[in-house]
Amino acid sequence: MSLKSYVTPSFLIERNKERCIKCKVCVQQCANEVHRYDEEDDEIISEEHQCVNCQRCVTLCPTGALTIRKNPNELRQNSNWTAEAVRAIYIQAETGGILLTGMGNDRPYPVYWDNILLNASQVTNPSIDPLREPMELKTHLGRKPDSLSIKEGKLQKKLPPQLELELPIMFSAMSFGSISLNAIKSLAEAAKQEGTYFNTGEGGLHRDLYQYGENTIVQVASGRFGVHADYLQAGAAIEIKIGQGAKPGIGGHLPGEKVEREVSETRMIPEGTDAISPAPHHDIYSIEDLRQLIYSLKEATNYEKPVSVKIAAVHNVAAIASGIARAGADIIAIDGYRGGTGAAPLRIRDNVGIPIEFALAAVDTRLRQEAIRNQVSLVVGGSIRNSADIVKAIALGADAVYIASSALLALGCHMCQKCYTGKCNWGIATQDPQLAKRLNPELGAQRARNLLRAWKHEIQEMLGGMGINAIESLRGNRLMLRGIGLTEKELQILGIKNAGE
Amino acid sequence: MKRVYVREEYCAGCGLCQVHCITAHSEYKGDIIKAYKKSFPRPLARVIVEEKRPLSFSLQCRHCEEAECVKACITGAMQKDPATGIVINDTARCIGCWTCVLVCPYGAVRRDETLHKVAVKCDMCAEAGGVPLCVENCPNGALEYREER
Amino acid sequence: MLREGQIRIPSGCAISGIMNKKGRVFGGGDIINSIAVMHDRSNGLGGGFAAYGIYPEFKEEYAFHFFFDHTTIKNEIEALLKKNFIIASGEAIPIRKSKSIKDAPLIWRYFVRPKHRVLVKQEVDEEEFVVRFVMRVNSEIDGAYIFSSGKNMGAFKGVGYPEDIGEFYRLEEYSGYLWTAHGRFPTNTPGWWGGAHPFTLLDCSVVHNGEISSYDANRRQLEMYGYKCVLQTDTEVVAYIFDYLMRRQGLPLDVIVKAMASPFWHEIDRMNKKEKEILRAIRVVYGGFLVNGPFSILIGTNQGMIALNDRIKLRPSIAATKGDYLYVASEEAAIRQVCSKPEHMWMPRGGEPVIGLLEASQPTRVPVRTEQEKIAINS
Ligand code: SF4
Ligand code: SF4
Ligand code: SF4
Ligand code: SF4
């Protein structure tokens, strides 16, 4: 006796027979085996249960014959028991397991970026045309001393190590394992071409990627996968990962099926074994311990590389960030609750953490109150969706942003949130060679580069509009922001005025 | 000469190269739906997608320097254009003896038996000129049209 | 309506400065004439002057110029002054009643020295103590405002056209070796005397034409170091940046101007290795002090005068020399009005400072470098 599934398909596939030429492209492309060719009837047929609406078939169908819609079939839902809530129970009743998901929190919480407006110059202050005048986005990440000593035209003490970015955007941590090598190669190449950095995540650095060392931030996470001396030396900076916005407080789990040979070699674990990163670093139970690890890593790399500490935005983030700054970190990366993931328990992703906008405002304010803001650079991530989000983040106080979901979208991701299945039809969140090769890293790099360049131009336009020609004059310049539709308290936390004020 | 080279490491096996090849060789160029639904006979794809997962690649005539098919053709229908280097079958002269099919070391010549028997093969979209349509429409850059390296 | 200090008010303006490099003093008539020419660049909502070398008899005392709203607060302040300072002299600043100047507050000056005992108790040096005192009065005490606090110098300002303000304060009766002036065109009507230029802290005075788009970035950076930007004016921010970099950090003038109006990265990339390293360090470390947006400023100190433009020169400024005199103004006419045949006249480029140092400079706090020692950043 087996359990019958009560889970009805989420999507409905419509195939326009007038258009379909039965070329079987859809059949061949869907890794979820939704489409098949019926030889007897000479028909292409779809069975929607497994469809995740990744749009691969729709995009590749040469005749535009396919449409995928939310299944109009309605469960007997109500405002409390929504279809999703009901469906989740059916799934758990069938599997007895934790609900898993991929990508970022998709709940309808407010997106504060959308409640913030930017300023522009009129009359009293000319706007600057970025096509005619220099418009500088160069950004340095790392500890800034309080003062410089210049004697006889010579700098008395060298600057602490800095990451130099041509634009204030970096690719956030995504490990080899959670995403394909082709996806990482795409981002690494784009980072190199555009003068910024990508982050290895906790998956180690594949041998093919050592050539991108100058544009690499190597991560050290609780599982210490792939961490060895050459790895630390290879990168331009080291990042200690404490937490991730999508799953604060919990570790990671890469199922053994994804640990194929290359992944196993890079991570330095046996092939086919689960790669489990513990929830905490078992050598960091306190801020003093963090300080030790920061300095161990600095010592191991001769104090030549900035050390970043990445945390998830949680309730007490300001105090935690202050502690991290004092513990000796050169960069603090804060990941908001909308940050993406390759795999996370659904309930954690959707219910833990706080918005990056608040976290950033609170941290920047706190570090300034304590007069230690210049000791660390602030990098924020957790759903930066466009260039305006970036401008707002910098005006709130960030030095730069991390993008990951946006970067994957540029590579072709369609937000189906099934990254944890390893069957990404776009060749991104998969190690299946049949799927991974769908992402040609040359084209991927071009797309990622284009995105960076497009955003760069947009940021320059917005800066010019404000009458600013260097990004440092936007940093923490909260007067350039106004809130709309926010409560007094929200405005206060963001440290901005209301529109019209 | 410029040839089509395959980069099998990026071939998704989707078969779009075939779809566009068929369309390009039909009377409804540029209109996939009509090419499939209206042209009779529907042309065969000159490009063949071979697949043995995870491997896949698309294969078409190599336009060999010393083309075996040209040498073997009993009617002189199969010719290598001395100017462009493209090997083209003159279907008016082709009698469907399949000699070329037998000698092609790549299996790149196909038998078209829909009307009168003729051998069909890649003509590099010579009629349209420019980049061959399979190359142009490959969604993943798995085909390259370039000089030999 | 919110007044300056409660709200940020952008404004456009006229500025002028005259200095004698040998430190020879001259009357306030010239500077009034010069700024008066640019009448149309201001709208009668603010004018002011800074004058150096005017109080030789009290040159060791800090000259505090106060605006009081009423006598009660004046009495309170005097008590506070007595507690913290030795007061060498105190008096109402002489004024000339004039029809064009209305609603003047009580305007007083005190020549003071911090009490040694107080300094020891607070463990700060004299200047820091004075700065903190000024900050405290201006941010915490309602109805009293210190608008000048340097030694042997003074600011004179108010609501009105600058030439009227000059007449009001009887400036022709003072003699100084360095004068700066300002006519204001605020885009709002606060009508508050404290909002006029120059803005000063210790002996550093700033007059400024422009609007600083980096205002809040600069302000928040400064507030980290204990400055309180109570006025919310661009000028205040410039004065504090200058104070911070010069007095607190002890940076040489040429480095300060490079922090405030840095060369572009593409220019830095073309420099030699040594210069590149320094400029990069300046931009990286002092990025929060980069002043962005259109501005033309004149900074006065006991050591001389500095004129600086924004990096792409969005506000006018012109400089001239004749003999020992250095002139800088928003318009050429303002210079020609008081100097008929300048020997040399030029338009400084964006970000390129005009630095006029006193030749017989008094003993200075900060080791300001001589010309030869300066890093030849502009060359
Ligand atoms: S890809 Fe489009 S045209 Fe081809 S079989 Fe599928 S639905 Fe039909
Ligand atoms: S899972 Fe993706 S490829 Fe498969 S049917 Fe659905 S949308 Fe198409
Ligand atoms: S990475 Fe792939 S699996 Fe994940 S959401 Fe995007 S398309 Fe879906
Ligand atoms: S179109 Fe490109 S990816 Fe698709 S089968 Fe042909 S060669 Fe392969």
XYZ file of C-alpha atoms in Angstrom, chain A residues 131-297:
167
model
C 28.965 61.192 -20.755
C 30.983 64.389 -20.648
C 32.540 64.440 -17.203
C 34.396 61.806 -15.217
C 32.076 59.898 -12.927
C 34.074 57.882 -10.459
C 32.855 54.635 -8.996
C 36.200 53.278 -7.856
C 35.816 51.826 -4.392
C 38.329 50.538 -1.870
C 37.413 47.933 0.672
C 39.507 47.403 3.744
C 40.527 49.054 6.961
C 41.173 52.776 6.678
C 43.509 54.269 9.256
C 42.271 57.319 11.178
C 44.962 59.473 9.709
C 47.812 59.576 7.261
C 51.248 60.728 8.047
C 52.936 62.394 5.124
C 56.444 63.689 5.623
C 58.770 65.119 3.002
C 56.255 64.173 0.378
C 56.374 60.561 1.465
C 53.796 58.354 2.995
C 55.207 57.329 6.372
C 53.118 54.230 6.751
C 51.669 52.093 4.019
C 47.928 51.693 3.772
C 46.502 48.466 5.112
C 45.592 46.087 2.266
C 42.604 47.238 0.215
C 40.477 45.591 -2.402
C 40.167 47.934 -5.329
C 36.844 47.773 -7.179
C 36.117 49.621 -10.395
C 32.484 49.641 -9.421
C 30.870 49.007 -6.060
C 29.446 45.621 -6.993
C 30.881 42.186 -6.254
C 29.597 38.703 -6.864
C 28.549 37.162 -3.625
C 29.602 33.802 -2.266
C 28.345 30.811 -4.212
C 30.201 27.572 -3.811
C 31.334 25.100 -6.382
C 28.901 22.358 -5.525
C 25.926 24.564 -5.084
C 26.493 26.010 -8.540
C 28.278 24.591 -11.538
C 31.855 25.274 -12.471
C 30.618 26.939 -15.644
C 28.558 29.356 -13.584
C 31.557 30.226 -11.430
C 33.786 30.602 -14.462
C 31.273 33.015 -15.954
C 31.300 35.194 -12.857
C 35.053 34.976 -12.369
C 35.700 36.114 -15.905
C 33.169 38.925 -15.632
C 34.719 40.059 -12.355
C 38.158 40.101 -13.952
C 37.030 42.013 -17.003
C 35.115 44.616 -15.033
C 37.626 45.027 -12.216
C 35.763 43.509 -9.332
C 35.620 40.284 -7.314
C 33.786 37.018 -7.079
C 33.559 34.889 -3.989
C 34.266 31.171 -3.811
C 31.687 30.454 -1.172
C 32.569 27.534 1.005
C 33.323 25.173 -1.819
C 37.028 25.717 -2.264
C 38.698 26.936 -5.420
C 38.702 24.643 -8.426
C 42.121 24.370 -10.094
C 40.796 26.064 -13.234
C 39.992 29.145 -11.185
C 43.409 29.857 -9.702
C 44.092 32.089 -12.675
C 41.395 34.430 -11.351
C 43.090 34.748 -7.968
C 43.449 38.516 -8.125
C 39.712 38.810 -8.495
C 38.803 36.185 -5.952
C 37.600 36.374 -2.390
C 38.204 32.988 -0.826
C 35.786 31.960 1.830
C 36.454 30.052 5.011
C 33.249 28.584 6.365
C 32.382 26.268 9.196
C 32.978 23.142 7.118
C 36.453 24.391 6.086
C 35.955 22.672 2.749
C 38.858 23.119 0.399
C 40.784 25.361 2.774
C 44.544 24.997 2.556
C 47.542 27.285 2.393
C 47.537 27.728 -1.384
C 43.846 28.452 -1.316
C 44.266 31.244 1.216
C 47.181 32.658 -0.729
C 45.340 32.457 -4.027
C 42.668 35.030 -3.239
C 42.813 38.794 -2.932
C 40.882 38.666 0.313
C 39.608 36.082 2.756
C 36.070 35.933 4.020
C 35.012 34.145 7.155
C 31.452 33.050 6.697
C 29.490 33.100 9.902
C 26.021 33.245 8.449
C 23.903 33.610 5.389
C 20.755 35.693 4.999
C 18.673 32.844 3.668
C 19.414 30.613 6.603
C 20.820 32.441 9.592
C 21.846 30.152 12.344
C 22.032 26.951 10.393
C 24.739 25.246 8.440
C 24.782 23.821 4.980
C 24.181 20.468 3.461
C 25.386 19.458 0.036
C 23.936 16.036 -0.690
C 26.360 13.295 -1.695
C 24.845 13.063 -5.183
C 26.215 16.495 -5.968
C 29.670 15.609 -4.702
C 31.044 14.251 -7.938
C 34.754 13.948 -8.625
C 35.613 17.571 -9.295
C 33.590 18.792 -6.328
C 35.106 16.166 -4.079
C 38.639 17.083 -5.135
C 38.036 20.784 -4.725
C 36.381 20.396 -1.360
C 38.866 17.763 -0.244
C 36.195 15.282 0.812
C 35.460 11.765 -0.446
C 33.383 11.461 -3.565
C 29.703 10.859 -2.960
C 29.708 11.849 0.717
C 27.434 14.539 2.047
C 29.232 17.811 2.643
C 27.829 19.119 5.886
C 28.896 22.498 7.206
C 28.084 22.787 10.892
C 25.786 25.566 12.065
C 28.511 27.399 13.991
C 32.248 27.301 13.449
C 33.225 24.914 16.169
C 36.206 27.048 16.995
C 34.165 30.247 17.216
C 31.819 30.336 20.158
C 32.465 33.979 21.002
C 33.788 37.231 19.640
C 37.244 36.521 21.136
C 37.349 33.301 19.180
C 36.467 35.182 16.021
C 39.315 37.552 16.674
C 41.653 34.596 16.902
C 40.522 33.212 13.593
C 40.764 36.609 11.918
C 44.314 37.023 13.107
C 45.263 33.427 12.330
C 44.196 34.037 8.753
